[in-house]
Amino acid sequence: MTEHVSTAPQATPARRAGDDADVIIVGAGPAGSTTAYYLANAGLDVLLLEKSRFPREKVCGDGLTPRAVKALVAMGVPVGEGDGWLHNKGLRVIGAGMRLELPWPELTSYPGYGLVRTRLDFDQELARRAGQAGARLEEGVTVTGPVLDEATGRIAGVTARPAGGTERVYRSRVVIAADGNSSRLSVSMGLRKRDDRPIGVAVRAYYTSPRHDDDYLESWLDLWDDDRLLPGYGWIFGMGDGTSNVGIGLLNTSTAFGNTDYHEMLRRWLAGMPGEWGFTEENRVGPVRGAALPMAFNRTPHYTRGLLLVGDAGGMVNPFNGEGIAYAMESGEIAARTVAQALACPSWARAEHVLHGYPRALADAYGGYYALGRAFVKAIGRPELMRFATRHAMSRPALMRFALKLLGNLTDPRGDAGDRLINAMTRLAPAR
Ligand SMILES: Cc1cc2nc3c(=O)[nH]c(=O)nc-3n(C[C@H](O)[C@H](O)[C@H](O)COP(=O)(O)OP(=O)(O)OC[C@H]3O[C@@H](n4cnc5c(N)ncnc54)[C@H](O)[C@@H]3O)c2cc1C
């Protein structure tokens, strides 16, 4: 539902009488909580509205690369093994009948380890961190639509319904859509998904397994059902709590996308696993659940009329590897820094100019890399090409170490030859 209000014209971005906050953030996933943390640290009054109550489940692989670790460390989140995390050393890749363990690259820009933790804990921890910084979190509040200023068409707040309560209006000068893949708020502001950008669908389930304390994330490049090659990719991430998170994903560049029974595909793939790993129906803990992964700027523009899009709402999952948490957190930080600068401007015209810098900052950070990712996703949508590339690369460890850096977006600005090649390709690719 869209509500309209009439507000007196105002020259400066200062807070209006009657506003509920300087900034309202819709959704307290990694994107929303990180944005809230940085805005609150900048001294702004932040209201973070979340429809569910923590702890709550979120369908995910629960795997964090060094990129996400860096974002957590920057927020002062304790990431020690005694703090509820399972550390990992790198990525084990299985494909073309081969198995390769690739340690995370040694870089100055990123730590040399990754993490695993269920989203049940992870998201709650991050929301708590935002709260410690001063953001006000309201749980069980579902945002139902934007409130638009009649005169300017700008967003002036949101309508929302607290659980069991009646709908009310929350007002602020700037609103952040951090409401995930379907981002109803963005849709009600006219921002739809782009057909020319990749999207994935993935399902996952937890299984009691002796492999639960694996210190490598495991990625399967080809999935077999006896001697039949299934479409898509798979992962096995030990959770360190007696279970493993096991899942499969498929990209929309695959011809099987949209006409695949993902649950059945997972079952068939797991049927071929060694029995002692325990990935059986009897050992499954909870249901098989799935969701979409919006990739490579799947929804744009990332700023319009007072609304900024962060994380999955702006389609920021890495198309090379399906990683979304690091990008949700990083885009949240970029958005927060932009909004803090905008709201300190002496005039609204200046503030608006600064806010329009947000999509440009995102394009600078990821535009070229995502353009390469789109080409990659198109290429691997062709099974014969994927098979050839897997066979060719898996027998060349140095090439795979380079691929790990490219697929994980893990390079130093002045790193080794591989880093410099990836950085140059990213710079040269058209950032759109
Ligand atoms: C099967 C699967 C496996 C994945 N595996 C990984 C992985 O291993 N590593 C990785 O980095 N990424 C992974 N991803 C991607 C990752 O889950 C997302 O990129 C990430 O969750 C995005 O964070 P976000 O904060 O943008 O959105 P979300 O995490 O979706 O958070 C959105 C929040 O908004 C709230 N919300 C929604 N609508 C409203 C509303 N109207 N009012 C109030 N609140 C609202 C929701 O309740 C939710 O809390 C995976 C995704 C899937 C589907």
PDB file of C-alpha atoms in Angstrom, residues 28 49-58 119-120 123-124 127 137-142 161-165:
ATOM      1  CA  ALA A  28      17.431  -6.501   9.732  1.00  0.00           C
ATOM      2  CA  LEU A  49      12.186  -2.384  11.301  1.00  0.00           C
ATOM      3  CA  GLU A  50      12.200  -6.191  11.037  1.00  0.00           C
ATOM      4  CA  LYS A  51       9.119  -8.271  10.315  1.00  0.00           C
ATOM      5  CA  SER A  52      10.319 -11.409  12.127  1.00  0.00           C
ATOM      6  CA  ARG A  53      11.675 -11.875  15.639  1.00  0.00           C
ATOM      7  CA  PHE A  54      15.209 -13.021  16.404  1.00  0.00           C
ATOM      8  CA  PRO A  55      16.448 -15.660  16.446  1.00  0.00           C
ATOM      9  CA  ARG A  56      14.870 -16.509  13.084  1.00  0.00           C
ATOM     10  CA  GLU A  57      15.823 -18.926  10.315  1.00  0.00           C
ATOM     11  CA  LYS A  58      17.116 -17.675   6.949  1.00  0.00           C
ATOM     12  CA  ARG A 119      21.962 -17.514  10.116  1.00  0.00           C
ATOM     13  CA  LEU A 120      19.838 -18.164  13.182  1.00  0.00           C
ATOM     14  CA  ASP A 123      21.733 -12.317  11.937  1.00  0.00           C
ATOM     15  CA  GLN A 124      20.818 -11.915  15.580  1.00  0.00           C
ATOM     16  CA  ALA A 127      21.359  -6.884  14.760  1.00  0.00           C
ATOM     17  CA  LEU A 137      15.524  -2.254  16.417  1.00  0.00           C
ATOM     18  CA  GLU A 138      11.789  -2.980  16.334  1.00  0.00           C
ATOM     19  CA  GLU A 139      11.091  -6.672  15.725  1.00  0.00           C
ATOM     20  CA  GLY A 140       7.766  -8.112  14.564  1.00  0.00           C
ATOM     21  CA  VAL A 141       7.020  -4.981  12.486  1.00  0.00           C
ATOM     22  CA  THR A 142       6.102  -5.624   8.847  1.00  0.00           C
ATOM     23  CA  ARG A 161       2.040  -3.155  10.947  1.00  0.00           C
ATOM     24  CA  PRO A 162       3.395  -4.349  14.303  1.00  0.00           C
ATOM     25  CA  ALA A 163       2.465  -7.989  14.993  1.00  0.00           C
ATOM     26  CA  GLY A 164      -1.100  -8.084  16.324  1.00  0.00           C
ATOM     27  CA  GLY A 165      -1.350  -4.278  16.055  1.00  0.00           C
TER      28      GLY A 165
END
